[in-house]
Amino acid sequence: MSTGLAHQISDAIKAAMRAHDSTRLGTLRLLQAAIKQKAVDERVEPDDAAILAIIEKQVKQRRESIAAFDSAGRAESAAQERAELDILKEFLPQGAAPEEIAAALDAAFAQAADQGLQGGVAMGAIMGQLKKTLAGRADMAEVSAQVRARLNG
């Protein structure tokens, strides 16, 4: 793990060890294990983009867990997941402003229209474009919902 983001995570693990912050340490170790697993699976060192995708996946898992724990009335487990989510969010880039998301949506829809795409094909092309533009900076589930609403409306 020699990329900037990987180095940043490694430094954060060392700091959490020194501070005896078990929640932070556990979360960061899980993240580092996922990064190493990807390196082993693909036999290449993941770059910052690949690490960002891993972080996004873990953020999505935490959000789903929080929703499940909240609906099951397990407040303590949901609070633990929220704490882990906050730690993971530290390594994501600054969130995109709503205006930036709207502009990216407009550009992606314009590009799909120029290509004559409609329906599910347009959805795939638009989301592919938006993932490149907004990677790690917007909740892609919310963006997907906006795209779907706009395609159906």
N, CA and C atoms as an extended XYZ file, in Angstrom:
459
Properties=species:S:1:pos:R:3:atomname:S:1:resname:S:1:resid:I:1 pbc="F F F"
N         0.848       -1.181        0.000 N   MET     1
C         0.000        0.000        0.000 CA  MET     1
C         0.891        1.241        0.000 C   MET     1
N         1.170        1.724       -1.170 N   SER     2
C         2.096        2.846       -1.270 CA  SER     2
C         1.441        4.115       -1.786 C   SER     2
N         0.147        4.096       -2.056 N   THR     3
C        -0.512        5.290       -2.562 CA  THR     3
C        -0.758        6.283       -1.427 C   THR     3
N        -1.120        7.490       -1.802 N   GLY     4
C        -1.351        8.527       -0.813 CA  GLY     4
C        -2.446        8.184        0.175 C   GLY     4
N        -3.553        7.671       -0.320 N   LEU     5
C        -4.678        7.332        0.541 CA  LEU     5
C        -4.332        6.147        1.440 C   LEU     5
N        -3.635        5.175        0.900 N   ALA     6
C        -3.228        4.018        1.692 CA  ALA     6
C        -2.272        4.450        2.803 C   ALA     6
N        -1.379        5.349        2.480 N   HIS     7
C        -0.426        5.858        3.474 CA  HIS     7
C        -1.172        6.631        4.566 C   HIS     7
N        -2.155        7.390        4.163 N   GLN     8
C        -2.970        8.165        5.098 CA  GLN     8
C        -3.706        7.226        6.062 C   GLN     8
N        -4.242        6.132        5.541 N   ILE     9
C        -4.952        5.152        6.370 CA  ILE     9
C        -3.977        4.488        7.339 C   ILE     9
N        -2.813        4.146        6.846 N   SER    10
C        -1.788        3.531        7.691 CA  SER    10
C        -1.388        4.461        8.833 C   SER    10
N        -1.194        5.732        8.523 N   ASP    11
C        -0.852        6.717        9.561 CA  ASP    11
C        -1.985        6.855       10.579 C   ASP    11
N        -3.230        6.814       10.093 N   ALA    12
C        -4.378        6.922       10.994 CA  ALA    12
C        -4.455        5.712       11.929 C   ALA    12
N        -4.081        4.538       11.429 N   ILE    13
C        -4.067        3.335       12.268 CA  ILE    13
C        -3.039        3.495       13.384 C   ILE    13
N        -1.856        3.983       13.027 N   LYS    14
C        -0.809        4.195       14.030 CA  LYS    14
C        -1.260        5.197       15.089 C   LYS    14
N        -1.907        6.272       14.649 N   ALA    15
C        -2.395        7.290       15.590 CA  ALA    15
C        -3.474        6.709       16.508 C   ALA    15
N        -4.358        5.878       15.946 N   ALA    16
C        -5.418        5.261       16.755 CA  ALA    16
C        -4.820        4.296       17.776 C   ALA    16
N        -3.748        3.604       17.389 N   MET    17
C        -3.078        2.702       18.332 CA  MET    17
C        -2.481        3.492       19.485 C   MET    17
N        -1.828        4.600       19.158 N   ARG    18
C        -1.219        5.437       20.198 CA  ARG    18
C        -2.276        6.036       21.124 C   ARG    18
N        -3.426        6.379       20.556 N   ALA    19
C        -4.501        7.007       21.336 CA  ALA    19
C        -5.374        5.974       22.056 C   ALA    19
N        -5.137        4.692       21.810 N   HIS    20
C        -5.936        3.607       22.395 CA  HIS    20
C        -7.420        3.769       22.047 C   HIS    20
N        -7.698        4.183       20.823 N   ASP    21
C        -9.062        4.366       20.332 CA  ASP    21
C        -9.489        3.081       19.618 C   ASP    21
N       -10.131        2.194       20.367 N   SER    22
C       -10.433        0.859       19.832 CA  SER    22
C       -11.442        0.886       18.691 C   SER    22
N       -12.434        1.757       18.739 N   THR    23
C       -13.421        1.828       17.664 CA  THR    23
C       -12.756        2.269       16.364 C   THR    23
N       -11.985        3.324       16.444 N   ARG    24
C       -11.283        3.842       15.267 CA  ARG    24
C       -10.286        2.812       14.735 C   ARG    24
N        -9.548        2.204       15.626 N   LEU    25
C        -8.543        1.226       15.242 CA  LEU    25
C        -9.194        0.027       14.540 C   LEU    25
N       -10.266       -0.472       15.103 N   GLY    26
C       -10.957       -1.620       14.509 CA  GLY    26
C       -11.508       -1.305       13.125 C   GLY    26
N       -12.110       -0.137       12.988 N   THR    27
C       -12.677        0.280       11.700 CA  THR    27
C       -11.585        0.423       10.652 C   THR    27
N       -10.500        1.061       11.027 N   LEU    28
C        -9.405        1.280       10.070 CA  LEU    28
C        -8.698       -0.026        9.715 C   LEU    28
N        -8.606       -0.931       10.661 N   ARG    29
C        -7.993       -2.234       10.359 CA  ARG    29
C        -8.866       -3.028        9.386 C   ARG    29
N       -10.178       -2.953        9.562 N   LEU    30
C       -11.078       -3.617        8.610 CA  LEU    30
C       -10.913       -3.027        7.212 C   LEU    30
N       -10.787       -1.715        7.151 N   LEU    31
C       -10.588       -1.046        5.874 CA  LEU    31
C        -9.262       -1.475        5.251 C   LEU    31
N        -8.212       -1.496        6.054 N   GLN    32
C        -6.902       -1.896        5.546 CA  GLN    32
C        -6.921       -3.361        5.081 C   GLN    32
N        -7.638       -4.211        5.794 N   ALA    33
C        -7.751       -5.618        5.391 CA  ALA    33
C        -8.470       -5.737        4.051 C   ALA    33
N        -9.510       -4.933        3.847 N   ALA    34
C       -10.232       -4.957        2.569 CA  ALA    34
C        -9.333       -4.498        1.425 C   ALA    34
N        -8.500       -3.507        1.692 N   ILE    35
C        -7.567       -3.011        0.674 CA  ILE    35
C        -6.541       -4.093        0.338 C   ILE    35
N        -6.008       -4.735        1.364 N   LYS    36
C        -5.025       -5.801        1.138 CA  LYS    36
C        -5.658       -6.979        0.417 C   LYS    36
N        -6.914       -7.288        0.744 N   GLN    37
C        -7.614       -8.380        0.062 CA  GLN    37
C        -7.760       -8.087       -1.421 C   GLN    37
N        -8.076       -6.857       -1.752 N   LYS    38
C        -8.185       -6.469       -3.161 CA  LYS    38
C        -6.834       -6.611       -3.855 C   LYS    38
N        -5.771       -6.233       -3.169 N   ALA    39
C        -4.426       -6.360       -3.732 CA  ALA    39
C        -4.087       -7.826       -3.998 C   ALA    39
N        -4.460       -8.694       -3.072 N   VAL    40
C        -4.197      -10.124       -3.244 CA  VAL    40
C        -5.058      -10.698       -4.362 C   VAL    40
N        -6.338      -10.339       -4.379 N   ASP    41
C        -7.264      -10.866       -5.388 CA  ASP    41
C        -6.860      -10.461       -6.795 C   ASP    41
N        -6.470       -9.214       -6.959 N   GLU    42
C        -6.182       -8.694       -8.298 CA  GLU    42
C        -4.690       -8.689       -8.631 C   GLU    42
N        -3.859       -9.029       -7.658 N   ARG    43
C        -2.406       -9.095       -7.837 CA  ARG    43
C        -1.795       -7.787       -8.341 C   ARG    43
N        -2.385       -6.695       -7.920 N   VAL    44
C        -1.845       -5.360       -8.198 CA  VAL    44
C        -2.089       -4.492       -6.968 C   VAL    44
N        -1.235       -3.508       -6.783 N   GLU    45
C        -1.439       -2.550       -5.697 CA  GLU    45
C        -2.591       -1.633       -6.067 C   GLU    45
N        -3.651       -1.566       -5.243 N   PRO    46
C        -4.757       -0.670       -5.568 CA  PRO    46
C        -4.319        0.794       -5.532 C   PRO    46
N        -4.759        1.563       -6.511 N   ASP    47
C        -4.457        2.993       -6.528 CA  ASP    47
C        -5.508        3.719       -5.685 C   ASP    47
N        -5.374        5.035       -5.616 N   ASP    48
C        -6.309        5.809       -4.798 CA  ASP    48
C        -7.759        5.633       -5.251 C   ASP    48
N        -7.994        5.515       -6.549 N   ALA    49
C        -9.361        5.339       -7.053 CA  ALA    49
C        -9.944        4.015       -6.573 C   ALA    49
N        -9.137        2.956       -6.598 N   ALA    50
C        -9.606        1.644       -6.141 CA  ALA    50
C        -9.857        1.663       -4.632 C   ALA    50
N        -8.984        2.337       -3.887 N   ILE    51
C        -9.165        2.442       -2.435 CA  ILE    51
C       -10.419        3.250       -2.126 C   ILE    51
N       -10.640        4.291       -2.892 N   LEU    52
C       -11.841        5.104       -2.720 CA  LEU    52
C       -13.093        4.260       -2.950 C   LEU    52
N       -13.056        3.389       -3.951 N   ALA    53
C       -14.193        2.500       -4.221 CA  ALA    53
C       -14.427        1.544       -3.055 C   ALA    53
N       -13.358        1.069       -2.441 N   ILE    54
C       -13.484        0.188       -1.276 CA  ILE    54
C       -14.112        0.945       -0.113 C   ILE    54
N       -13.670        2.168        0.105 N   ILE    55
C       -14.222        2.980        1.190 CA  ILE    55
C       -15.707        3.235        0.939 C   ILE    55
N       -16.059        3.573       -0.308 N   GLU    56
C       -17.464        3.818       -0.649 CA  GLU    56
C       -18.309        2.574       -0.386 C   GLU    56
N       -17.780        1.422       -0.715 N   LYS    57
C       -18.504        0.171       -0.489 CA  LYS    57
C       -18.733       -0.044        1.006 C   LYS    57
N       -17.709        0.235        1.805 N   GLN    58
C       -17.859        0.066        3.248 CA  GLN    58
C       -18.821        1.098        3.836 C   GLN    58
N       -18.807        2.312        3.297 N   VAL    59
C       -19.755        3.341        3.743 CA  VAL    59
C       -21.186        2.875        3.439 C   VAL    59
N       -21.378        2.351        2.247 N   LYS    60
C       -22.710        1.850        1.856 CA  LYS    60
C       -23.152        0.721        2.786 C   LYS    60
N       -22.239       -0.189        3.125 N   GLN    61
C       -22.565       -1.279        4.041 CA  GLN    61
C       -22.972       -0.744        5.405 C   GLN    61
N       -22.254        0.266        5.888 N   ARG    62
C       -22.587        0.842        7.197 CA  ARG    62
C       -23.971        1.497        7.160 C   ARG    62
N       -24.267        2.222        6.074 N   ARG    63
C       -25.583        2.874        5.977 CA  ARG    63
C       -26.705        1.837        5.975 C   ARG    63
N       -26.501        0.738        5.251 N   GLU    64
C       -27.511       -0.323        5.220 CA  GLU    64
C       -27.667       -0.962        6.592 C   GLU    64
N       -26.547       -1.157        7.298 N   SER    65
C       -26.596       -1.736        8.637 CA  SER    65
C       -27.315       -0.814        9.612 C   SER    65
N       -27.039        0.490        9.495 N   ILE    66
C       -27.703        1.460       10.369 CA  ILE    66
C       -29.212        1.394       10.166 C   ILE    66
N       -29.646        1.358        8.915 N   ALA    67
C       -31.083        1.280        8.631 CA  ALA    67
C       -31.680       -0.007        9.203 C   ALA    67
N       -30.964       -1.115        9.047 N   ALA    68
C       -31.464       -2.398        9.557 CA  ALA    68
C       -31.529       -2.388       11.086 C   ALA    68
N       -30.491       -1.884       11.728 N   PHE    69
C       -30.477       -1.843       13.192 CA  PHE    69
C       -31.545       -0.892       13.726 C   PHE    69
N       -31.731        0.252       13.072 N   ASP    70
C       -32.760        1.196       13.506 CA  ASP    70
C       -34.146        0.572       13.399 C   ASP    70
N       -34.404       -0.117       12.296 N   SER    71
C       -35.733       -0.720       12.119 CA  SER    71
C       -35.959       -1.886       13.081 C   SER    71
N       -34.873       -2.505       13.540 N   ALA    72
C       -34.992       -3.608       14.487 CA  ALA    72
C       -34.959       -3.124       15.939 C   ALA    72
N       -34.798       -1.806       16.127 N   GLY    73
C       -34.789       -1.254       17.469 CA  GLY    73
C       -33.491       -1.509       18.224 C   GLY    73
N       -32.416       -1.724       17.506 N   ARG    74
C       -31.116       -1.992       18.132 CA  ARG    74
C       -30.269       -0.717       18.083 C   ARG    74
N       -30.595        0.220       18.959 N   ALA    75
C       -29.970        1.543       18.959 CA  ALA    75
C       -28.475        1.483       19.228 C   ALA    75
N       -28.041        0.591       20.113 N   GLU    76
C       -26.617        0.507       20.448 CA  GLU    76
C       -25.796        0.050       19.234 C   GLU    76
N       -26.298       -0.939       18.519 N   SER    77
C       -25.601       -1.418       17.315 CA  SER    77
C       -25.597       -0.347       16.229 C   SER    77
N       -26.706        0.364       16.094 N   ALA    78
C       -26.789        1.440       15.105 CA  ALA    78
C       -25.797        2.549       15.447 C   ALA    78
N       -25.645        2.864       16.723 N   ALA    79
C       -24.699        3.901       17.155 CA  ALA    79
C       -23.265        3.481       16.832 C   ALA    79
N       -22.953        2.212       17.018 N   GLN    80
C       -21.617        1.699       16.683 CA  GLN    80
C       -21.357        1.843       15.183 C   GLN    80
N       -22.341        1.498       14.366 N   GLU    81
C       -22.203        1.619       12.912 CA  GLU    81
C       -22.053        3.084       12.502 C   GLU    81
N       -22.781        3.979       13.172 N   ARG    82
C       -22.662        5.413       12.870 CA  ARG    82
C       -21.249        5.920       13.178 C   ARG    82
N       -20.684        5.447       14.288 N   ALA    83
C       -19.323        5.842       14.656 CA  ALA    83
C       -18.334        5.368       13.588 C   ALA    83
N       -18.513        4.137       13.119 N   GLU    84
C       -17.640        3.600       12.073 CA  GLU    84
C       -17.836        4.374       10.771 C   GLU    84
N       -19.077        4.730       10.459 N   LEU    85
C       -19.376        5.494        9.251 CA  LEU    85
C       -18.663        6.847        9.282 C   LEU    85
N       -18.694        7.508       10.431 N   ASP    86
C       -18.021        8.807       10.565 CA  ASP    86
C       -16.519        8.676       10.336 C   ASP    86
N       -15.936        7.591       10.826 N   ILE    87
C       -14.496        7.361       10.647 CA  ILE    87
C       -14.187        7.162        9.166 C   ILE    87
N       -14.994        6.349        8.485 N   LEU    88
C       -14.759        6.080        7.062 CA  LEU    88
C       -14.933        7.338        6.214 C   LEU    88
N       -15.903        8.174        6.576 N   LYS    89
C       -16.161        9.391        5.808 CA  LYS    89
C       -14.970       10.352        5.814 C   LYS    89
N       -14.118       10.246        6.823 N   GLU    90
C       -12.942       11.111        6.895 CA  GLU    90
C       -12.017       10.916        5.697 C   GLU    90
N       -12.069        9.737        5.086 N   PHE    91
C       -11.160        9.418        3.992 CA  PHE    91
C       -11.790        9.635        2.621 C   PHE    91
N       -13.044       10.052        2.611 N   LEU    92
C       -13.699       10.380        1.345 CA  LEU    92
C       -13.439       11.845        1.022 C   LEU    92
N       -13.400       12.186       -0.263 N   PRO    93
C       -13.211       13.601       -0.618 CA  PRO    93
C       -14.394       14.444       -0.155 C   PRO    93
N       -14.191       15.742       -0.155 N   GLN    94
C       -15.244       16.685        0.216 CA  GLN    94
C       -16.506       16.396       -0.600 C   GLN    94
N       -17.653       16.401        0.049 N   GLY    95
C       -18.905       16.131       -0.635 CA  GLY    95
C       -19.226       17.182       -1.688 C   GLY    95
N       -19.873       16.746       -2.738 N   ALA    96
C       -20.259       17.654       -3.819 CA  ALA    96
C       -21.456       18.495       -3.375 C   ALA    96
N       -21.457       19.742       -3.759 N   ALA    97
C       -22.573       20.635       -3.447 CA  ALA    97
C       -23.776       20.234       -4.298 C   ALA    97
N       -24.993       20.504       -3.821 N   PRO    98
C       -26.187       20.160       -4.600 CA  PRO    98
C       -26.172       20.754       -6.012 C   PRO    98
N       -25.618       21.963       -6.129 N   GLU    99
C       -25.545       22.597       -7.457 CA  GLU    99
C       -24.609       21.815       -8.377 C   GLU    99
N       -23.519       21.307       -7.809 N   GLU   100
C       -22.563       20.527       -8.588 CA  GLU   100
C       -23.189       19.200       -9.042 C   GLU   100
N       -23.958       18.593       -8.153 N   ILE   101
C       -24.647       17.345       -8.505 CA  ILE   101
C       -25.661       17.612       -9.607 C   ILE   101
N       -26.411       18.701       -9.483 N   ALA   102
C       -27.403       19.052      -10.504 CA  ALA   102
C       -26.734       19.307      -11.851 C   ALA   102
N       -25.589       19.992      -11.842 N   ALA   103
C       -24.866       20.260      -13.084 CA  ALA   103
C       -24.357       18.963      -13.709 C   ALA   103
N       -23.870       18.050      -12.872 N   ALA   104
C       -23.387       16.761      -13.377 CA  ALA   104
C       -24.540       15.956      -13.968 C   ALA   104
N       -25.702       16.016      -13.313 N   LEU   105
C       -26.893       15.333      -13.838 CA  LEU   105
C       -27.275       15.900      -15.204 C   LEU   105
N       -27.306       17.226      -15.301 N   ASP   106
C       -27.657       17.867      -16.572 CA  ASP   106
C       -26.697       17.455      -17.681 C   ASP   106
N       -25.405       17.452      -17.382 N   ALA   107
C       -24.400       17.092      -18.379 CA  ALA   107
C       -24.546       15.639      -18.809 C   ALA   107
N       -24.791       14.745      -17.837 N   ALA   108
C       -24.935       13.327      -18.158 CA  ALA   108
C       -26.195       13.076      -18.989 C   ALA   108
N       -27.289       13.757      -18.658 N   PHE   109
C       -28.522       13.609      -19.435 CA  PHE   109
C       -28.339       14.153      -20.843 C   PHE   109
N       -27.637       15.273      -20.967 N   ALA   110
C       -27.382       15.854      -22.286 CA  ALA   110
C       -26.546       14.904      -23.138 C   ALA   110
N       -25.542       14.301      -22.533 N   GLN   111
C       -24.694       13.360      -23.266 CA  GLN   111
C       -25.497       12.143      -23.717 C   GLN   111
N       -26.365       11.624      -22.840 N   ALA   112
C       -27.201       10.470      -23.199 CA  ALA   112
C       -28.167       10.842      -24.318 C   ALA   112
N       -28.719       12.054      -24.253 N   ALA   113
C       -29.653       12.511      -25.295 CA  ALA   113
C       -28.927       12.658      -26.630 C   ALA   113
N       -27.692       13.169      -26.594 N   ASP   114
C       -26.901       13.304      -27.821 CA  ASP   114
C       -26.640       11.956      -28.476 C   ASP   114
N       -26.523       10.923      -27.648 N   GLN   115
C       -26.273        9.579      -28.162 CA  GLN   115
C       -27.565        8.858      -28.520 C   GLN   115
N       -28.700        9.492      -28.241 N   GLY   116
C       -29.998        8.903      -28.560 CA  GLY   116
C       -30.396        7.763      -27.640 C   GLY   116
N       -29.891        7.756      -26.428 N   LEU   117
C       -30.183        6.673      -25.490 CA  LEU   117
C       -31.479        6.951      -24.734 C   LEU   117
N       -32.208        5.869      -24.455 N   GLN   118
C       -33.459        5.985      -23.700 CA  GLN   118
C       -33.608        4.790      -22.780 C   GLN   118
N       -34.465        4.936      -21.767 N   GLY   119
C       -34.806        3.833      -20.871 CA  GLY   119
C       -33.632        3.328      -20.057 C   GLY   119
N       -33.570        1.984      -19.940 N   GLY   120
C       -32.537        1.347      -19.132 CA  GLY   120
C       -31.138        1.593      -19.653 C   GLY   120
N       -30.985        1.649      -20.958 N   VAL   121
C       -29.670        1.915      -21.549 CA  VAL   121
C       -29.203        3.306      -21.146 C   VAL   121
N       -30.108        4.267      -21.174 N   ALA   122
C       -29.774        5.630      -20.769 CA  ALA   122
C       -29.404        5.660      -19.290 C   ALA   122
N       -30.146        4.912      -18.473 N   MET   123
C       -29.869        4.859      -17.032 CA  MET   123
C       -28.438        4.383      -16.796 C   MET   123
N       -28.050        3.313      -17.470 N   GLY   124
C       -26.702        2.772      -17.313 CA  GLY   124
C       -25.630        3.749      -17.762 C   GLY   124
N       -25.847        4.383      -18.907 N   ALA   125
C       -24.868        5.339      -19.437 CA  ALA   125
C       -24.750        6.561      -18.523 C   ALA   125
N       -25.883        7.048      -18.057 N   ILE   126
C       -25.894        8.228      -17.188 CA  ILE   126
C       -25.203        7.916      -15.858 C   ILE   126
N       -25.535        6.784      -15.262 N   MET   127
C       -24.914        6.429      -13.980 CA  MET   127
C       -23.417        6.182      -14.145 C   MET   127
N       -23.014        5.600      -15.257 N   GLY   128
C       -21.584        5.404      -15.511 CA  GLY   128
C       -20.843        6.727      -15.559 C   GLY   128
N       -21.450        7.690      -16.246 N   GLN   129
C       -20.853        9.021      -16.342 CA  GLN   129
C       -20.809        9.700      -14.969 C   GLN   129
N       -21.898        9.585      -14.214 N   LEU   130
C       -21.969       10.242      -12.910 CA  LEU   130
C       -21.009        9.611      -11.911 C   LEU   130
N       -20.795        8.304      -12.002 N   LYS   131
C       -19.851        7.658      -11.089 CA  LYS   131
C       -18.446        8.191      -11.305 C   LYS   131
N       -18.095        8.464      -12.549 N   LYS   132
C       -16.771        9.041      -12.830 CA  LYS   132
C       -16.673       10.450      -12.267 C   LYS   132
N       -17.747       11.215      -12.439 N   THR   133
C       -17.744       12.617      -12.048 CA  THR   133
C       -17.858       12.816      -10.534 C   THR   133
N       -18.702       12.008       -9.892 N   LEU   134
C       -19.027       12.249       -8.484 CA  LEU   134
C       -18.472       11.186       -7.535 C   LEU   134
N       -17.571       10.362       -7.994 N   ALA   135
C       -17.044        9.260       -7.185 CA  ALA   135
C       -16.591        9.735       -5.809 C   ALA   135
N       -17.191        9.151       -4.776 N   GLY   136
C       -16.799        9.460       -3.411 CA  GLY   136
C       -17.273       10.796       -2.887 C   GLY   136
N       -17.967       11.555       -3.715 N   ARG   137
C       -18.357       12.897       -3.303 CA  ARG   137
C       -19.863       13.052       -3.177 C   ARG   137
N       -20.600       12.006       -3.542 N   ALA   138
C       -22.054       12.055       -3.432 CA  ALA   138
C       -22.561       10.644       -3.147 C   ALA   138
N       -23.694       10.558       -2.475 N   ASP   139
C       -24.318        9.270       -2.215 CA  ASP   139
C       -24.927        8.783       -3.528 C   ASP   139
N       -24.320        7.780       -4.113 N   MET   140
C       -24.744        7.334       -5.441 CA  MET   140
C       -26.143        6.727       -5.418 C   MET   140
N       -26.603        6.245       -4.277 N   ALA   141
C       -27.975        5.740       -4.189 CA  ALA   141
C       -28.966        6.895       -4.374 C   ALA   141
N       -28.659        8.039       -3.767 N   GLU   142
C       -29.524        9.215       -3.930 CA  GLU   142
C       -29.461        9.747       -5.352 C   GLU   142
N       -28.251        9.755       -5.922 N   VAL   143
C       -28.086       10.215       -7.299 CA  VAL   143
C       -28.862        9.304       -8.240 C   VAL   143
N       -28.789        8.001       -8.005 N   SER   144
C       -29.516        7.029       -8.822 CA  SER   144
C       -31.025        7.270       -8.737 C   SER   144
N       -31.507        7.572       -7.550 N   ALA   145
C       -32.932        7.854       -7.378 CA  ALA   145
C       -33.332        9.107       -8.170 C   ALA   145
N       -32.463       10.114       -8.160 N   GLN   146
C       -32.739       11.338       -8.928 CA  GLN   146
C       -32.770       11.050      -10.429 C   GLN   146
N       -31.821       10.216      -10.881 N   VAL   147
C       -31.766        9.861      -12.302 CA  VAL   147
C       -33.033        9.101      -12.685 C   VAL   147
N       -33.406        8.132      -11.863 N   ARG   148
C       -34.591        7.317      -12.144 CA  ARG   148
C       -35.847        8.194      -12.207 C   ARG   148
N       -35.965        9.126      -11.245 N   ALA   149
C       -37.123       10.015      -11.212 CA  ALA   149
C       -37.170       10.882      -12.456 C   ALA   149
N       -36.014       11.352      -12.878 N   ARG   150
C       -35.959       12.217      -14.046 CA  ARG   150
C       -36.259       11.452      -15.331 C   ARG   150
N       -35.827       10.201      -15.400 N   LEU   151
C       -36.107        9.382      -16.584 CA  LEU   151
C       -37.590        9.031      -16.666 C   LEU   151
N       -38.206        8.809      -15.506 N   ASN   152
C       -39.622        8.422      -15.482 CA  ASN   152
C       -40.551        9.616      -15.475 C   ASN   152
N       -39.995       10.798      -15.216 N   GLY   153
C       -40.854       11.980      -15.100 CA  GLY   153
C       -40.729       12.842      -16.242 C   GLY   153
